[in-house]
Coordinates of C-alpha atoms in Angstrom, one line a residue:
M1 CA 4.5 45.2 29.5
P2 CA 1.9 44.2 30.5
P3 CA 1.3 41.3 32.6
T4 CA -0.2 38.2 30.8
T5 CA -3.0 37.0 31.8
A6 CA -4.6 33.1 30.6
Q7 CA -7.5 33.0 28.7
S8 CA -10.0 29.8 29.3
P9 CA -10.5 28.1 26.7
S10 CA -14.0 29.3 26.0
A11 CA -12.2 32.4 25.5
A12 CA -8.9 31.0 23.2
T13 CA -11.1 29.4 21.0
S14 CA -13.4 31.7 19.9
A15 CA -10.6 34.4 19.9
V16 CA -8.7 32.3 17.2
G17 CA -11.6 32.1 15.3
G18 CA -13.0 28.1 15.9
T19 CA -9.3 26.1 16.2
A20 CA -10.3 24.6 18.7
Q21 CA -12.2 21.9 15.9
A22 CA -9.7 21.7 13.6
I23 CA -7.1 20.6 16.6
T24 CA -10.6 18.2 17.3
L25 CA -10.7 16.8 13.8
T26 CA -7.1 16.4 13.3
E27 CA -7.1 14.6 16.3
R28 CA -9.7 12.1 15.6
L29 CA -7.9 11.1 12.0
D30 CA -4.5 10.9 13.7
A31 CA -6.1 8.6 16.1
A32 CA -8.3 6.5 13.3
R33 CA -4.4 6.8 11.4
P34 CA -3.6 2.4 12.2
Y35 CA -7.1 1.3 10.8
A36 CA -6.9 3.5 8.4
L37 CA -3.0 2.0 7.6
S38 CA -4.5 -1.1 8.0
A39 CA -7.4 -0.4 5.2
F40 CA -4.6 0.7 2.7
R41 CA -3.0 -2.3 3.4
A42 CA -6.2 -4.4 2.5
V43 CA -7.2 -3.0 -0.1
V44 CA -3.3 -2.6 -2.1
G45 CA -2.5 -6.1 -0.9
L46 CA -5.9 -7.4 -2.4
L47 CA -5.4 -5.4 -5.8
F48 CA -2.1 -7.4 -6.3
A49 CA -3.5 -10.6 -5.4
C50 CA -6.1 -10.2 -8.1
H51 CA -4.3 -9.6 -10.5
G52 CA -1.9 -12.3 -9.5
A53 CA -4.7 -14.4 -9.8
A54 CA -5.8 -13.2 -13.5
S55 CA -2.4 -13.9 -14.4
L56 CA -1.8 -18.1 -13.1
F57 CA -5.4 -18.9 -13.3
G58 CA -7.1 -16.9 -16.0
I59 CA -9.9 -15.1 -13.7
L60 CA -10.8 -11.8 -13.5
G61 CA -10.8 -11.1 -17.4
G62 CA -6.8 -13.3 -17.2
A63 CA -3.1 -12.7 -18.1
A64 CA -3.0 -8.8 -19.5
G65 CA -2.9 -9.4 -23.4
T66 CA -3.6 -13.1 -23.5
H67 CA -8.6 -12.3 -23.8
G68 CA -8.7 -14.4 -20.9
G69 CA -5.7 -16.9 -20.7
T70 CA -3.2 -17.3 -17.9
V71 CA 0.6 -17.0 -18.6
A72 CA 2.7 -19.7 -19.2
A73 CA 4.4 -21.5 -15.7
G74 CA 8.0 -20.2 -15.3
T75 CA 8.0 -18.4 -18.0
W76 CA 10.3 -15.2 -16.7
P77 CA 9.5 -13.0 -15.7
G78 CA 5.8 -12.9 -16.6
W79 CA 5.0 -16.8 -14.9
Y80 CA 7.7 -15.3 -11.7
A81 CA 6.2 -11.5 -11.3
A82 CA 2.5 -13.6 -11.4
V83 CA 3.6 -15.8 -8.4
I84 CA 5.0 -12.6 -6.2
Q85 CA 1.8 -10.9 -7.2
L86 CA -0.9 -13.3 -5.7
V87 CA 1.2 -14.2 -2.8
G88 CA 2.3 -11.0 -1.8
G89 CA -1.0 -9.5 -2.3
V90 CA -2.3 -12.3 -0.3
L91 CA 0.2 -11.9 2.2
V92 CA 0.0 -8.3 2.3
L93 CA -4.0 -8.5 2.6
L94 CA -3.7 -10.5 6.3
G95 CA -0.9 -8.6 7.6
V96 CA 1.0 -11.6 7.7
G97 CA 4.1 -10.6 7.5
T98 CA 3.7 -7.5 6.2
R99 CA 7.0 -6.0 6.0
S100 CA 8.6 -8.5 4.1
A101 CA 6.5 -9.0 1.7
A102 CA 5.8 -5.4 0.9
L103 CA 9.3 -5.4 -0.2
I104 CA 9.2 -7.7 -2.2
S105 CA 6.4 -7.2 -4.0
S106 CA 7.7 -3.6 -4.0
G107 CA 10.8 -4.2 -5.6
S108 CA 8.9 -6.7 -8.2
M109 CA 6.6 -3.2 -9.4
A110 CA 9.7 -1.4 -9.5
Y111 CA 11.5 -4.0 -12.4
A112 CA 8.5 -5.0 -14.1
Y113 CA 8.2 -0.7 -14.3
F114 CA 11.6 0.1 -15.6
D115 CA 12.7 -3.6 -17.5
V116 CA 9.0 -3.6 -19.2
H117 CA 7.1 -0.2 -19.2
Q118 CA 10.1 2.3 -19.2
S119 CA 11.6 1.4 -22.5
T120 CA 8.6 2.1 -24.3
A121 CA 8.6 5.7 -22.6
L122 CA 9.9 8.2 -20.2
W123 CA 6.4 8.5 -18.5
P124 CA 3.8 5.6 -16.8
I125 CA 1.0 7.1 -18.9
Q126 CA 2.8 7.2 -22.2
N127 CA 4.2 3.4 -20.8
G128 CA 1.3 2.2 -19.5
G129 CA 3.0 1.0 -16.4
E130 CA 0.8 3.6 -13.8
A131 CA -0.1 0.5 -12.2
S132 CA 3.4 -1.0 -12.1
A133 CA 4.4 2.3 -10.1
M134 CA 1.5 3.1 -8.2
F135 CA 2.4 -0.9 -6.4
A136 CA 6.2 -0.1 -5.9
W137 CA 5.0 3.4 -4.0
A138 CA 1.8 1.5 -2.5
F139 CA 3.7 -1.2 -1.4
L140 CA 6.8 0.8 -0.4
L141 CA 5.4 3.3 2.1
I142 CA 3.8 -0.2 3.3
V143 CA 6.5 -1.0 4.4
F144 CA 7.5 1.7 6.4
T145 CA 4.3 2.7 7.8
G146 CA 4.1 -1.1 9.0
P147 CA 0.5 -2.9 9.2
G148 CA -1.6 -0.9 11.0
A149 CA -3.9 -1.5 14.2
V150 CA -5.9 -4.9 12.6
S151 CA -3.6 -7.4 11.1
L152 CA -2.6 -11.5 11.0
D153 CA 0.5 -10.2 13.1
R154 CA -0.7 -8.0 15.3
L155 CA -2.9 -10.7 16.8
F156 CA 0.0 -13.2 17.0
R157 CA 1.9 -10.9 18.5
R158 CA -0.9 -10.7 21.6
D159 CA -0.8 -14.4 22.1
Q160 CA 3.0 -14.4 23.1

């Protein structure tokens, strides 16, 4: 075999057909991942908190099926789910106790899916449980990925 010679970066790039641009894009996307996770966490938390606020206070259209009304205080499981939605959503939105709040929120939505929706039909599209399923999995992802680069948890940890 003939000895191999090292190619310059520009020669390697032209030989592969512009692979260096793909690597640069991938590196940039990887560098932005913690910030994208923060944005994802904040949006999921905000949307979840809106569900809780609607059910508890009758704002934003009110609780589902009430035509602008609220869920009666102390009723199982609706009122408790609404409290978890509001408190858990705000905590996840702000990035405070993110993993714990996301775990409880995920469990709440899994319960909602299996108890309320799945008894009607198997698939979420058939039983109206798309939101419950999506929130359950989104919060489970947040449990494993953490709050991202921008959160109050991270801010508080820096001060210590």
